[in-house]
Short mmCIF file of C-alpha atoms in Angstrom, two decimals:
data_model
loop_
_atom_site.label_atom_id
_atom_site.label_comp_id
_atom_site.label_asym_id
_atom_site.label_seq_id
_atom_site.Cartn_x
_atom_site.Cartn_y
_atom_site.Cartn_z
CA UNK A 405 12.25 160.42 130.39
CA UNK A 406 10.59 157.10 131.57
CA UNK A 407 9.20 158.23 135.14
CA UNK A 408 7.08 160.75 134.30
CA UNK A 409 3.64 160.66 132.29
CA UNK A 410 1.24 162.44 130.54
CA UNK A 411 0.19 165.78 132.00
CA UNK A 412 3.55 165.95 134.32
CA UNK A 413 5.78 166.01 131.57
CA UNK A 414 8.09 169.07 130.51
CA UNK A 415 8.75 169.75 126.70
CA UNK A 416 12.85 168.54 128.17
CA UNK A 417 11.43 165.45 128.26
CA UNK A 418 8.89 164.83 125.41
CA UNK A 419 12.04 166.31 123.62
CA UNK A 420 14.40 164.05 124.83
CA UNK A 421 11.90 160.93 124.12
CA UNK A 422 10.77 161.96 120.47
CA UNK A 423 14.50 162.69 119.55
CA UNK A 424 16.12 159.16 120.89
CA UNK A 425 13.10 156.86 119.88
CA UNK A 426 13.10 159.02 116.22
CA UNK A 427 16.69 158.30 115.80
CA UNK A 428 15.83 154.35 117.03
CA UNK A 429 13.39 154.48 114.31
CA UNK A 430 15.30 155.68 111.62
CA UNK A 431 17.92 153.35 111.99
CA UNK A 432 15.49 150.11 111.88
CA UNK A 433 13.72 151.67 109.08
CA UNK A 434 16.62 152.15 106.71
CA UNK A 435 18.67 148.81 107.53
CA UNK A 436 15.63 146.98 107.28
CA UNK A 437 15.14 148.49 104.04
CA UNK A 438 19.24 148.07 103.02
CA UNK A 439 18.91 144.59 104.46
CA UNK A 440 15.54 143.14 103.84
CA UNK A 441 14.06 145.84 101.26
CA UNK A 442 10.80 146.40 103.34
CA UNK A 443 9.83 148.89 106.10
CA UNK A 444 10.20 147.81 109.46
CA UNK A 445 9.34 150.83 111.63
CA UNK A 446 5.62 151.25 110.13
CA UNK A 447 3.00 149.56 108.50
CA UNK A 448 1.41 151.62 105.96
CA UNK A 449 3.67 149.47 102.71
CA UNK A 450 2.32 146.37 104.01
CA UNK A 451 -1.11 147.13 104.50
CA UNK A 452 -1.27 148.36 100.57
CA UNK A 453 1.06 145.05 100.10
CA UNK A 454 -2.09 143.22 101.44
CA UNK A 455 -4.49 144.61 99.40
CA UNK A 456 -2.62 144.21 96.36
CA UNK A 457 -2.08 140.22 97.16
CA UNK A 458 -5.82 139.99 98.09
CA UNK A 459 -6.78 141.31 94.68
CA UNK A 460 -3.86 138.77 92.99
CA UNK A 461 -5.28 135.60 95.34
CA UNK A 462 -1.49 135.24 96.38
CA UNK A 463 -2.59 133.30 99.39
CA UNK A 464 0.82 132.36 100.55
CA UNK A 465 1.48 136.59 100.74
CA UNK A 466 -1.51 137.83 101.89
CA UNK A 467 -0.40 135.47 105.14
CA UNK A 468 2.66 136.78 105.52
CA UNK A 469 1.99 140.31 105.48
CA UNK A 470 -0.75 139.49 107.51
CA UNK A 471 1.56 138.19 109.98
CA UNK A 472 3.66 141.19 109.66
CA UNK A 473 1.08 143.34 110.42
CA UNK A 474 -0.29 141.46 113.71
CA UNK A 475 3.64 141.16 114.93
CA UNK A 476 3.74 145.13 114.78
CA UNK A 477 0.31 145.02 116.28
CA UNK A 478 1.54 142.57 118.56
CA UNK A 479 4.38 144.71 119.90
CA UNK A 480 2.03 147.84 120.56
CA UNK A 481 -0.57 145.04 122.59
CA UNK A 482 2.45 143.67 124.43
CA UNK A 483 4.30 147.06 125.56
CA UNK A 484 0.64 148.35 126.93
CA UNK A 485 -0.20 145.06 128.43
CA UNK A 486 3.21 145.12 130.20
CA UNK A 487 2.88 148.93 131.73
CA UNK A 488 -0.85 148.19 132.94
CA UNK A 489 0.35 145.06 134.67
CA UNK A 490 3.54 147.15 136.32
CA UNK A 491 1.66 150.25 137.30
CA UNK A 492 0.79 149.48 140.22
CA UNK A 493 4.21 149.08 141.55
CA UNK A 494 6.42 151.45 139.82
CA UNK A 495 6.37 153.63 137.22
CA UNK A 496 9.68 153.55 136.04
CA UNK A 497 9.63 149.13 135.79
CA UNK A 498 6.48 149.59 133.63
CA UNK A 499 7.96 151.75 131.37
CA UNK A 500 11.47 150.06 131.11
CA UNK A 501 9.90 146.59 130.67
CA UNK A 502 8.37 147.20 127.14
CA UNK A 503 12.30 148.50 125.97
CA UNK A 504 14.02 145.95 127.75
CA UNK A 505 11.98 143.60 125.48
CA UNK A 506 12.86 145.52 122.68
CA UNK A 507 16.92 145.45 123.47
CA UNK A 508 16.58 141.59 123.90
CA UNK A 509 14.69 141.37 120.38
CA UNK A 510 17.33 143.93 118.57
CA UNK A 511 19.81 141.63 119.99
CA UNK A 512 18.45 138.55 118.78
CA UNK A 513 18.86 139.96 115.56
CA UNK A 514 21.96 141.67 115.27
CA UNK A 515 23.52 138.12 116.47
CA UNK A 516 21.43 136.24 113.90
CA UNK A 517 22.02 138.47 111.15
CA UNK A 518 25.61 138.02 111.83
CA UNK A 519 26.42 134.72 112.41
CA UNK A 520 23.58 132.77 110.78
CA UNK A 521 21.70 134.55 108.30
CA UNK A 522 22.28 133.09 104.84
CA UNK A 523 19.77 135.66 103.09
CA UNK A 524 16.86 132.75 102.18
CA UNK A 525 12.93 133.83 102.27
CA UNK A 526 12.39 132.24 105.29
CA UNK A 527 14.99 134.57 107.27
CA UNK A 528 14.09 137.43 105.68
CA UNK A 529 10.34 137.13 106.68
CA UNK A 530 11.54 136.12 110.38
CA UNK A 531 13.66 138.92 111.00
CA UNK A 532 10.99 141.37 109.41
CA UNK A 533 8.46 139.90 111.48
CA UNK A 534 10.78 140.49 114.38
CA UNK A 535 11.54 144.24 113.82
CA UNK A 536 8.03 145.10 113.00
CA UNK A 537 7.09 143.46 116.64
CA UNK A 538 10.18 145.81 118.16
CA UNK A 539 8.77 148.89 116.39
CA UNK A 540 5.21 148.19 117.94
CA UNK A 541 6.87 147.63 120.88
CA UNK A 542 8.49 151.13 120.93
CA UNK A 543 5.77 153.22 119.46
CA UNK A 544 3.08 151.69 121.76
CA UNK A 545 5.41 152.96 124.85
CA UNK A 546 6.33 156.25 123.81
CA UNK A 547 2.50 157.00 123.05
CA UNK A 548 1.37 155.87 126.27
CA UNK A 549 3.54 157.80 127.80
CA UNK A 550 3.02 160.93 126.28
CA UNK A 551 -0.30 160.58 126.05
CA UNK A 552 -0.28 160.24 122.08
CA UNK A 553 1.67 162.63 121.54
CA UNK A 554 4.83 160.99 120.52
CA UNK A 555 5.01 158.07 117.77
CA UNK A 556 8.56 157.99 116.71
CA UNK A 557 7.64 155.76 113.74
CA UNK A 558 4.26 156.87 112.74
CA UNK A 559 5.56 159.64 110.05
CA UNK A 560 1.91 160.10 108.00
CA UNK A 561 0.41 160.82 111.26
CA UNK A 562 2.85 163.35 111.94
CA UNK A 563 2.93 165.24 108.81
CA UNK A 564 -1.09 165.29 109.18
CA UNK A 565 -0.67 166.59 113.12
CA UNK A 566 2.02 169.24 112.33
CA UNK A 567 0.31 170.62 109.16
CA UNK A 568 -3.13 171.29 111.98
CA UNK A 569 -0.77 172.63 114.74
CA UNK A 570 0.62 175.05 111.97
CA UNK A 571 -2.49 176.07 110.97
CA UNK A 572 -3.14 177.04 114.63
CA UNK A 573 -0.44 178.45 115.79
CA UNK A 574 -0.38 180.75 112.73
CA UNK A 575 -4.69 181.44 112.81
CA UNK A 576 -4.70 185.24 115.14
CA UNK A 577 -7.39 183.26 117.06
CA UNK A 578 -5.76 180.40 118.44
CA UNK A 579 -5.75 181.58 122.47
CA UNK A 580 -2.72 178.87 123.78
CA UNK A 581 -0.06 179.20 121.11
CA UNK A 582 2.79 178.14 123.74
CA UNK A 583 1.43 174.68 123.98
CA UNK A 584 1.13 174.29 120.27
CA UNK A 585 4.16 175.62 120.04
CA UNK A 586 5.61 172.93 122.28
CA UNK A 587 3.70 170.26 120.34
CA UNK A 588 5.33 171.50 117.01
CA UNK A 589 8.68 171.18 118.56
CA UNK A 590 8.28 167.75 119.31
CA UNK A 591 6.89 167.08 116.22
CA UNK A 592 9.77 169.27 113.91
CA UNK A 593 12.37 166.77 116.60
CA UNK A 594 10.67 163.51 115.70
CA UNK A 595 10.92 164.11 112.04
CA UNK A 596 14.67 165.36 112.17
CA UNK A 597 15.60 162.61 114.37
CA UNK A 598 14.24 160.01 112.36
CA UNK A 599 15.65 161.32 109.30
CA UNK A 600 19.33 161.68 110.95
CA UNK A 601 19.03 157.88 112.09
CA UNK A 602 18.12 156.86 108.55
CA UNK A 603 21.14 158.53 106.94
CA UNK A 604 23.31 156.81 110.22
CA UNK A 605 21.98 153.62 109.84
CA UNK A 606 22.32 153.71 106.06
CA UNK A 607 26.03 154.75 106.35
CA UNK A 608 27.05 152.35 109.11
CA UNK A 609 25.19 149.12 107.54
CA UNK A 610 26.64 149.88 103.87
CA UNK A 611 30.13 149.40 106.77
CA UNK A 612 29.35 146.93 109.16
CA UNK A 613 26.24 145.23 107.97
CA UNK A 614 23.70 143.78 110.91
CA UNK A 615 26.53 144.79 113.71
CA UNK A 616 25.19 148.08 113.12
CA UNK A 617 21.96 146.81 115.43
CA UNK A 618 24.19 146.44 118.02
CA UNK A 619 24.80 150.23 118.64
CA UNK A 620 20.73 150.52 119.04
CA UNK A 621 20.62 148.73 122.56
CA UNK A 622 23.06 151.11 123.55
CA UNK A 623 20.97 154.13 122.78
CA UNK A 624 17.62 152.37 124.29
CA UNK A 625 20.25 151.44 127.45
CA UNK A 626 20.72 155.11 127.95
CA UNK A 627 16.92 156.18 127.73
CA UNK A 628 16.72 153.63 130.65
CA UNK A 629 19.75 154.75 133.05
CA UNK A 630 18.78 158.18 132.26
CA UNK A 631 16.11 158.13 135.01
CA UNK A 632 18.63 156.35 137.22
CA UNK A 633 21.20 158.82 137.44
CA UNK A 634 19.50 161.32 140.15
CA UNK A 635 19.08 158.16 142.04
CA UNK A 636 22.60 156.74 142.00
CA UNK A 637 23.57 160.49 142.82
CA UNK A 638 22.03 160.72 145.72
CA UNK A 639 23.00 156.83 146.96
CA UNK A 640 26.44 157.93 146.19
CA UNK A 641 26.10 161.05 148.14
CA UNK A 642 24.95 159.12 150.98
CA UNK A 643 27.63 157.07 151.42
CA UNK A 644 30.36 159.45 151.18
CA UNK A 645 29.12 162.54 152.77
CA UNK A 646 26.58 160.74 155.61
CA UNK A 647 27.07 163.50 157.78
CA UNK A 648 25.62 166.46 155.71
CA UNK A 649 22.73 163.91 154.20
CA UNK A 650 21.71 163.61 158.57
CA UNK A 651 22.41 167.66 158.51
CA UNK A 652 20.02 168.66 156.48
CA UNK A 653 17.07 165.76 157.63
CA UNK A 654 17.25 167.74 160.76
CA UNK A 655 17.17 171.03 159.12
#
């Protein structure tokens, strides 16, 4: 999912991207709403937020969802500053780094949310802050390495992209349906995906409050070792069957 980028990539793995960053996503989305009432996985409420403060002169809001904004902001700068610095020696590390960054930050506040968070409007703005910067984090990866065509938390965007692609692959003169096709698949997974993690997260928080943000690493953890597995295969094969891995060298 991780190694490969924009033009390599199959529709298997823009598929299997759009679906486990969606369901990410939806999860953040809805406990941050449960928890926090606010989005975290997008920034569309806060930017009309902003406006509506500017017009009120509530100074002391206009800053914070100011803030908010620049932490999401923040995320996307830091995920594509982090893969252009890592390039150059692997793909794989530049692409992990941005969701290992991510876990650490989901982490932080699953722990704080359930251990010291006593619900005051200091907290609250904190941990917002902190998701939004985790949701920049993720969609800034999973657009770079698609090559824009994946943003598991951008859902105007999508709506606007799969009502064109539609059109197209409907119109008798569009000449490449297949890879509109493909892109409305991704975008019909996205969408599901999301929706699925909302109703998830909604369930499990309304159970097990902010422990529920604990399960999320796990899913980002297995986007990572996902691209390790044909390695560890084949290190594994080596060691116990040496003899055919020389057989077939010389072959």
């Amino acid at each position: 999912m991780l190694r490969q980028p924009q033009p390599k990539r199959s529709l298997k793995q823009n598929l299997m991207l759009a679906s486990s960053t969606a369901f990410v996503a939806g999860i953040i989305d809805v406990v941050g709403l449960l928890a926090f009432l606010a989005f975290t996985s997008n920034v569309t409420g806060h930017v009309a937020n902003l406006a509506k403060n500017i017009l009120q002169q509530d100074l002391s809001d206009v800053v914070i969802f100011g803030v908010w904004l620049c932490m999401f902001m923040m995320g996307s700068f830091t995920s594509s500053f982090t893969v252009r610095s890592l390039k150059h020696i692997s793909t794989y590390k530049a692409h992990s780094a941005p969701i290992i960054i991510e876990i650490v930050v989901l982490l932080f506040v699953a722990f704080y949310g359930n251990h010291f968070y006593d619900e005051t409007i200091e907290e609250r703005r904190i941990v917002i802050g902190a998701l939004l910067f985790a949701m920049g984090l993720q969609n800034g990866l999973v657009s770079n390495i698609s090559g824009g065509l994946i943003k598991s938390t951008h859902l105007t965007g999508l709506f606007t992209d799969l009502g064109s692609e539609l059109a197209d692959w409907l119109h008798p003169r569009t000449e490449n349906k297949e890879v509109v096709k493909n892109k409305i698949y991704v975008r019909v997974t996205i969408l599901t995906f999301f929706i699925f993690g909302g109703v998830v997260g909604g369930y499990c928080f309304n159970l097990y409050e902010f422990k529920v943000l604990y399960f999320v690493p796990v899913i980002l953890l297995t986007i990572l070792y996902y691209d390790l597995l044909p390695v560890l295969y084949h290190k594994v094969f080596q060691v116990f069957y040496p003899k055919k891995q020389k057989l077939s060298k010389t072959k």
